[in-house]
mmCIF file of C-alpha atoms in Angstrom:
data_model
loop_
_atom_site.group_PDB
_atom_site.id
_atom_site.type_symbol
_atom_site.label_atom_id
_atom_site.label_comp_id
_atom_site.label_asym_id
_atom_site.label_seq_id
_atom_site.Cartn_x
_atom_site.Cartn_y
_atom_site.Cartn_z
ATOM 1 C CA UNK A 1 20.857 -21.080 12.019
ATOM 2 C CA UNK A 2 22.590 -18.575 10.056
ATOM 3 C CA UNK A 3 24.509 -15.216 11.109
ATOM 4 C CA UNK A 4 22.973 -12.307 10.757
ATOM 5 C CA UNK A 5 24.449 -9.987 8.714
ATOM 6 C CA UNK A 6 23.809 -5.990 8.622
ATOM 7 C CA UNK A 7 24.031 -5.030 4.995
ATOM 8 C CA UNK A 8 24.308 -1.378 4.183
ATOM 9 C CA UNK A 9 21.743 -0.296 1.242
ATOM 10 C CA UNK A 10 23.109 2.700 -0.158
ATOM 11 C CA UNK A 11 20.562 5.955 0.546
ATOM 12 C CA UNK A 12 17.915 6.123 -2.093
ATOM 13 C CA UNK A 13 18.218 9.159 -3.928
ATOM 14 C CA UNK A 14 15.790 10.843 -6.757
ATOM 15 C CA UNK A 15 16.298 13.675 -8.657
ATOM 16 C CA UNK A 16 13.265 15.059 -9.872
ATOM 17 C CA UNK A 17 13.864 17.539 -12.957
ATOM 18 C CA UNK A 18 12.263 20.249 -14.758
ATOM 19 C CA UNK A 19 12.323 24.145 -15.356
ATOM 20 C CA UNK A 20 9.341 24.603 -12.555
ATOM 21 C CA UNK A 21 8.830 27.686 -14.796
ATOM 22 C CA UNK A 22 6.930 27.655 -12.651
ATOM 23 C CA UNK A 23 6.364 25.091 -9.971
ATOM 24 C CA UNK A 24 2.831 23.981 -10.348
ATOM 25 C CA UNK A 25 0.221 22.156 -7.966
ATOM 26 C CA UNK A 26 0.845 19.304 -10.113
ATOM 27 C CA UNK A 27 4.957 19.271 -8.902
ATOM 28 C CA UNK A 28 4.244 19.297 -5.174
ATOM 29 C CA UNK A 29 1.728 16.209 -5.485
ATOM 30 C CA UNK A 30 4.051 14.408 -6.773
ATOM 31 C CA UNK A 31 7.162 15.395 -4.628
ATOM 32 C CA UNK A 32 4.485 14.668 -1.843
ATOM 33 C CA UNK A 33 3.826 11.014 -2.995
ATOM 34 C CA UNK A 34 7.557 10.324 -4.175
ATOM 35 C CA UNK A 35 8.880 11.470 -0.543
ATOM 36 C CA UNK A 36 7.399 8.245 0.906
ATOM 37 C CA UNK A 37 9.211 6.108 -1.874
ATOM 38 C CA UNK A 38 12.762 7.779 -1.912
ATOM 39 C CA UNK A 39 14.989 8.495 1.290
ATOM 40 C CA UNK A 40 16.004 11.824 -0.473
ATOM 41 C CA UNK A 41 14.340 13.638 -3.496
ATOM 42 C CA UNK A 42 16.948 16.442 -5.236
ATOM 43 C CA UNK A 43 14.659 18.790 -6.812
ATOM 44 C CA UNK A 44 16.362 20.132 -9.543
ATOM 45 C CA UNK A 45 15.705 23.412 -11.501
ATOM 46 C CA UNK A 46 16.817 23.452 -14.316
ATOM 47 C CA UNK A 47 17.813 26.093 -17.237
ATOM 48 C CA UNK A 48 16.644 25.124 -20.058
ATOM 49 C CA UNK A 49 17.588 27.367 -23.204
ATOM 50 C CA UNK A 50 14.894 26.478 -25.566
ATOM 51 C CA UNK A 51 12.211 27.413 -23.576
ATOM 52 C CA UNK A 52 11.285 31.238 -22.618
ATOM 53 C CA UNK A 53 11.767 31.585 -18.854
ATOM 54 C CA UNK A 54 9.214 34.159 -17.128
ATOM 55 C CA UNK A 55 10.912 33.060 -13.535
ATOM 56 C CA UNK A 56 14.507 33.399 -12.936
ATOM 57 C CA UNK A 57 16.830 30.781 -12.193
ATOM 58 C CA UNK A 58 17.237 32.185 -8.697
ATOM 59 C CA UNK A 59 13.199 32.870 -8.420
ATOM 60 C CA UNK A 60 12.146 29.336 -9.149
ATOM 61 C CA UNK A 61 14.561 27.846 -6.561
ATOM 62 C CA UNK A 62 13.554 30.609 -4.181
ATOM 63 C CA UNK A 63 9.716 29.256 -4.704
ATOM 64 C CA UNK A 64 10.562 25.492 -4.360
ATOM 65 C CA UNK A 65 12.246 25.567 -1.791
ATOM 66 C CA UNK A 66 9.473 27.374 -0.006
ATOM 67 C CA UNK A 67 6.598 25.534 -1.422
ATOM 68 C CA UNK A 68 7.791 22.383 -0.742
ATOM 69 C CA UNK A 69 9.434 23.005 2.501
ATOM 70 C CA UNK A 70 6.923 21.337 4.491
ATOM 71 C CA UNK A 71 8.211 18.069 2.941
ATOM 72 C CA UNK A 72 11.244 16.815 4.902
ATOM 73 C CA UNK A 73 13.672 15.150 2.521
ATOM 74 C CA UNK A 74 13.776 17.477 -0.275
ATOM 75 C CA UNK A 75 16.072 19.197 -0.969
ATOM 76 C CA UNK A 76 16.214 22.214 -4.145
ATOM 77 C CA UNK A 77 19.392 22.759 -6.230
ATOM 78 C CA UNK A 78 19.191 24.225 -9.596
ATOM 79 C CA UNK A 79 21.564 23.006 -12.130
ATOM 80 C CA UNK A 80 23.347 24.159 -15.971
ATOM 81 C CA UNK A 81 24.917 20.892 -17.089
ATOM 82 C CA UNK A 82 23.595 17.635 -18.692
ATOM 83 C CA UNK A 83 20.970 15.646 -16.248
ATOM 84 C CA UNK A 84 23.148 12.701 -16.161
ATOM 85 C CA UNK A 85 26.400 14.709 -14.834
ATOM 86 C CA UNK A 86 23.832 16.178 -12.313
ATOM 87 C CA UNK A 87 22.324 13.356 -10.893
ATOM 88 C CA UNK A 88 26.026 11.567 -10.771
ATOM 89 C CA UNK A 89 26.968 14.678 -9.406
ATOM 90 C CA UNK A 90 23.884 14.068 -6.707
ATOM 91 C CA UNK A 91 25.286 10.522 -5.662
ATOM 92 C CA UNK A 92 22.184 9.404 -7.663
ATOM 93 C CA UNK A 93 21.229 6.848 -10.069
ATOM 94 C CA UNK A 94 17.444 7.592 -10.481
ATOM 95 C CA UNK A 95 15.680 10.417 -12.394
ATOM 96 C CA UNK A 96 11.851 11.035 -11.458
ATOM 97 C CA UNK A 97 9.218 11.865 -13.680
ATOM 98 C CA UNK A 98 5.921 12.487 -14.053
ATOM 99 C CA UNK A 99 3.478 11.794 -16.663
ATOM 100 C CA UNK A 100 0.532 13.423 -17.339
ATOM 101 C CA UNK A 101 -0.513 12.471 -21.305
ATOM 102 C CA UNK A 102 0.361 10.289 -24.039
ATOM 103 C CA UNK A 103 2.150 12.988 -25.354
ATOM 104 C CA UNK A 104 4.433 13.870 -22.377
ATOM 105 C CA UNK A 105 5.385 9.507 -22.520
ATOM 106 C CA UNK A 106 6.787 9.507 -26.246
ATOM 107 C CA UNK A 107 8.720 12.775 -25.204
ATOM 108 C CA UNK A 108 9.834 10.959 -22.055
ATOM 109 C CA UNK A 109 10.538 7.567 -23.520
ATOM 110 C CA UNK A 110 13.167 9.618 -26.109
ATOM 111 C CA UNK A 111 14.542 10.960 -23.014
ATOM 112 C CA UNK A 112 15.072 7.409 -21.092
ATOM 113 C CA UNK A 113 16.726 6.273 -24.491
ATOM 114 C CA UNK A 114 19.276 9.084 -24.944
ATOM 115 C CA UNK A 115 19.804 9.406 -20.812
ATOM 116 C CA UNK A 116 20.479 5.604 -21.211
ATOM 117 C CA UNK A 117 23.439 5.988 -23.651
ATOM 118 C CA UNK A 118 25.078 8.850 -22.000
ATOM 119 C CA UNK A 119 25.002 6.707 -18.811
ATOM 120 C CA UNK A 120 23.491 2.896 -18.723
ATOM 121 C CA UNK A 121 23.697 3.476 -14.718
ATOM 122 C CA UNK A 122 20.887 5.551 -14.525
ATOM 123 C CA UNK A 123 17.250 4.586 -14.277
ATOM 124 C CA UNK A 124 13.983 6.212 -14.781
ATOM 125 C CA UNK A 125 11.058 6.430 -12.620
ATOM 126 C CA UNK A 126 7.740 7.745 -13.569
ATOM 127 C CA UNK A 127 5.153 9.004 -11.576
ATOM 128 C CA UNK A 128 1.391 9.786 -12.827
ATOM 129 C CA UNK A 129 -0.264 13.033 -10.875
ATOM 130 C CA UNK A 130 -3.270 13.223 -9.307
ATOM 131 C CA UNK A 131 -6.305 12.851 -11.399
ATOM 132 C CA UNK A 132 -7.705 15.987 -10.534
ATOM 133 C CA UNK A 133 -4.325 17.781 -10.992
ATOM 134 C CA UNK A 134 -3.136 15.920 -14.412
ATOM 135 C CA UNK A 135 -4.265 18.624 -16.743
ATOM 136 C CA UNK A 136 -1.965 21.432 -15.008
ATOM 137 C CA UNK A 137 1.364 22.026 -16.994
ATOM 138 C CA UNK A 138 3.364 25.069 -16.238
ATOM 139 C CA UNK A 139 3.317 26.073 -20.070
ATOM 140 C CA UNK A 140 -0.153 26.274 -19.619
ATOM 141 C CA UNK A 141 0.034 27.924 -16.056
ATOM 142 C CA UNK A 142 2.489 30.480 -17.999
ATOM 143 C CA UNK A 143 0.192 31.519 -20.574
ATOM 144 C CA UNK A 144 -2.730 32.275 -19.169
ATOM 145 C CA UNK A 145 -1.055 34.111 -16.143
ATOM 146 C CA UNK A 146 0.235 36.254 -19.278
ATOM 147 C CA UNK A 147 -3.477 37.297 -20.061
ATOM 148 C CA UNK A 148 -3.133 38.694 -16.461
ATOM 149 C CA UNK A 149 -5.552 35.281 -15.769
ATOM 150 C CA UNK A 150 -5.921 33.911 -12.238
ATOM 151 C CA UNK A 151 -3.724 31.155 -11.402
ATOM 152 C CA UNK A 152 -4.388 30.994 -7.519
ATOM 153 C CA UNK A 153 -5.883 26.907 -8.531
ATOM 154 C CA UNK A 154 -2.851 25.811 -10.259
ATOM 155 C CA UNK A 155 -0.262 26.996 -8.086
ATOM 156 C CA UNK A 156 0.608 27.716 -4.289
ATOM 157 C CA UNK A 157 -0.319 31.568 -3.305
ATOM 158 C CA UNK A 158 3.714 32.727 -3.430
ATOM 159 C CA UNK A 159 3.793 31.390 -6.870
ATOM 160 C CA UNK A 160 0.829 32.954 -8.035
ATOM 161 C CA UNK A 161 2.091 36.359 -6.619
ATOM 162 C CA UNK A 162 5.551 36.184 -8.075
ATOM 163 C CA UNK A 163 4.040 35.214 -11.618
ATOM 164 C CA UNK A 164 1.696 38.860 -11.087
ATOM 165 C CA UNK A 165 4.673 40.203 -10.237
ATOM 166 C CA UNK A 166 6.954 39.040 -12.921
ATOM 167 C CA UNK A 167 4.278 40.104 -15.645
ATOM 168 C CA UNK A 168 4.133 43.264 -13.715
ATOM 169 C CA UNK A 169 7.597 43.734 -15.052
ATOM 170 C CA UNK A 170 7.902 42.425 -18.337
ATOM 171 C CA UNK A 171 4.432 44.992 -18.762
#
């Protein structure tokens, strides 16, 4: 018989990406389901400076961390560089997705391409939502919480109450 050998699989860590401007209903099902796949998931709020951002920076982290603190190996960092430097940065060589459309696959297959040339090491995983939750989009969430429109079924209660309060502001 042979020896047995102990060989040590490196940890397998995901970072999940996205403005969470902000996080919806749809994001924590899917951080839910992708805990049981990954032994770490790096959520990762990012700025991104072509879109208009009703949350801050500092707001959406604040509201991840707490929405999704009942899952145990998440972990929230926001981040202001190219994803590939973050998720080398992370000790990480997989970026999660999700998909919802056909549309949100062609703008995530350009994505894998151009994430592929700036660094071959890193994969892509997708995710689809679920079903009942695969029409929420935060864009949406955004716009009709800007008609002073009730939210409360897309996102958790704190979210929902920091959007009121954000267009409270910007009134």
């Amino acid at each position: 018989m042979g020896q047995n050998f102990f060989y040590e699989t490196p940890m397998k860590i995901a970072v999940y990406p996205g403005t969470f401007n902000p996080i919806t209903n749809g994001h924590t099902d899917l951080v839910e389901r992708a805990s049981g796949l990954f032994d770490k998931i790096i959520v990762a709020v990012g700025t991104n400076r072509q879109k208009g951002v009703t949350l801050s920076t500092e707001k959406r982290v604040e509201l991840a961390r707490a929405v999704l603190g009942h899952v145990g190996n998440i972990e929230v960092q926001s981040f202001d560089t190219l994803l590939t430097d973050f998720v080398k940065k992370c000790n990480s060589h997989i970026i999660l997705r999700g998909l919802r459309t056909v549309a949100d696959f062609e703008y995530e297959f350009q994505l894998v391409g151009m994430n592929r040339i700036l660094d071959p090491t890193i994969e892509t995983v997708f995710l689809a939502p679920a079903e009942h939750l695969s029409y929420i989009s935060s864009t949406l969430v955004r716009e009709i919480a800007s008609y002073g429109g009730d939210i409360s079924k897309f996102v958790h209660p704190l979210v929902a109450e920091a959007m009121a309060q954000a267009q409270r502001e910007q009134a």
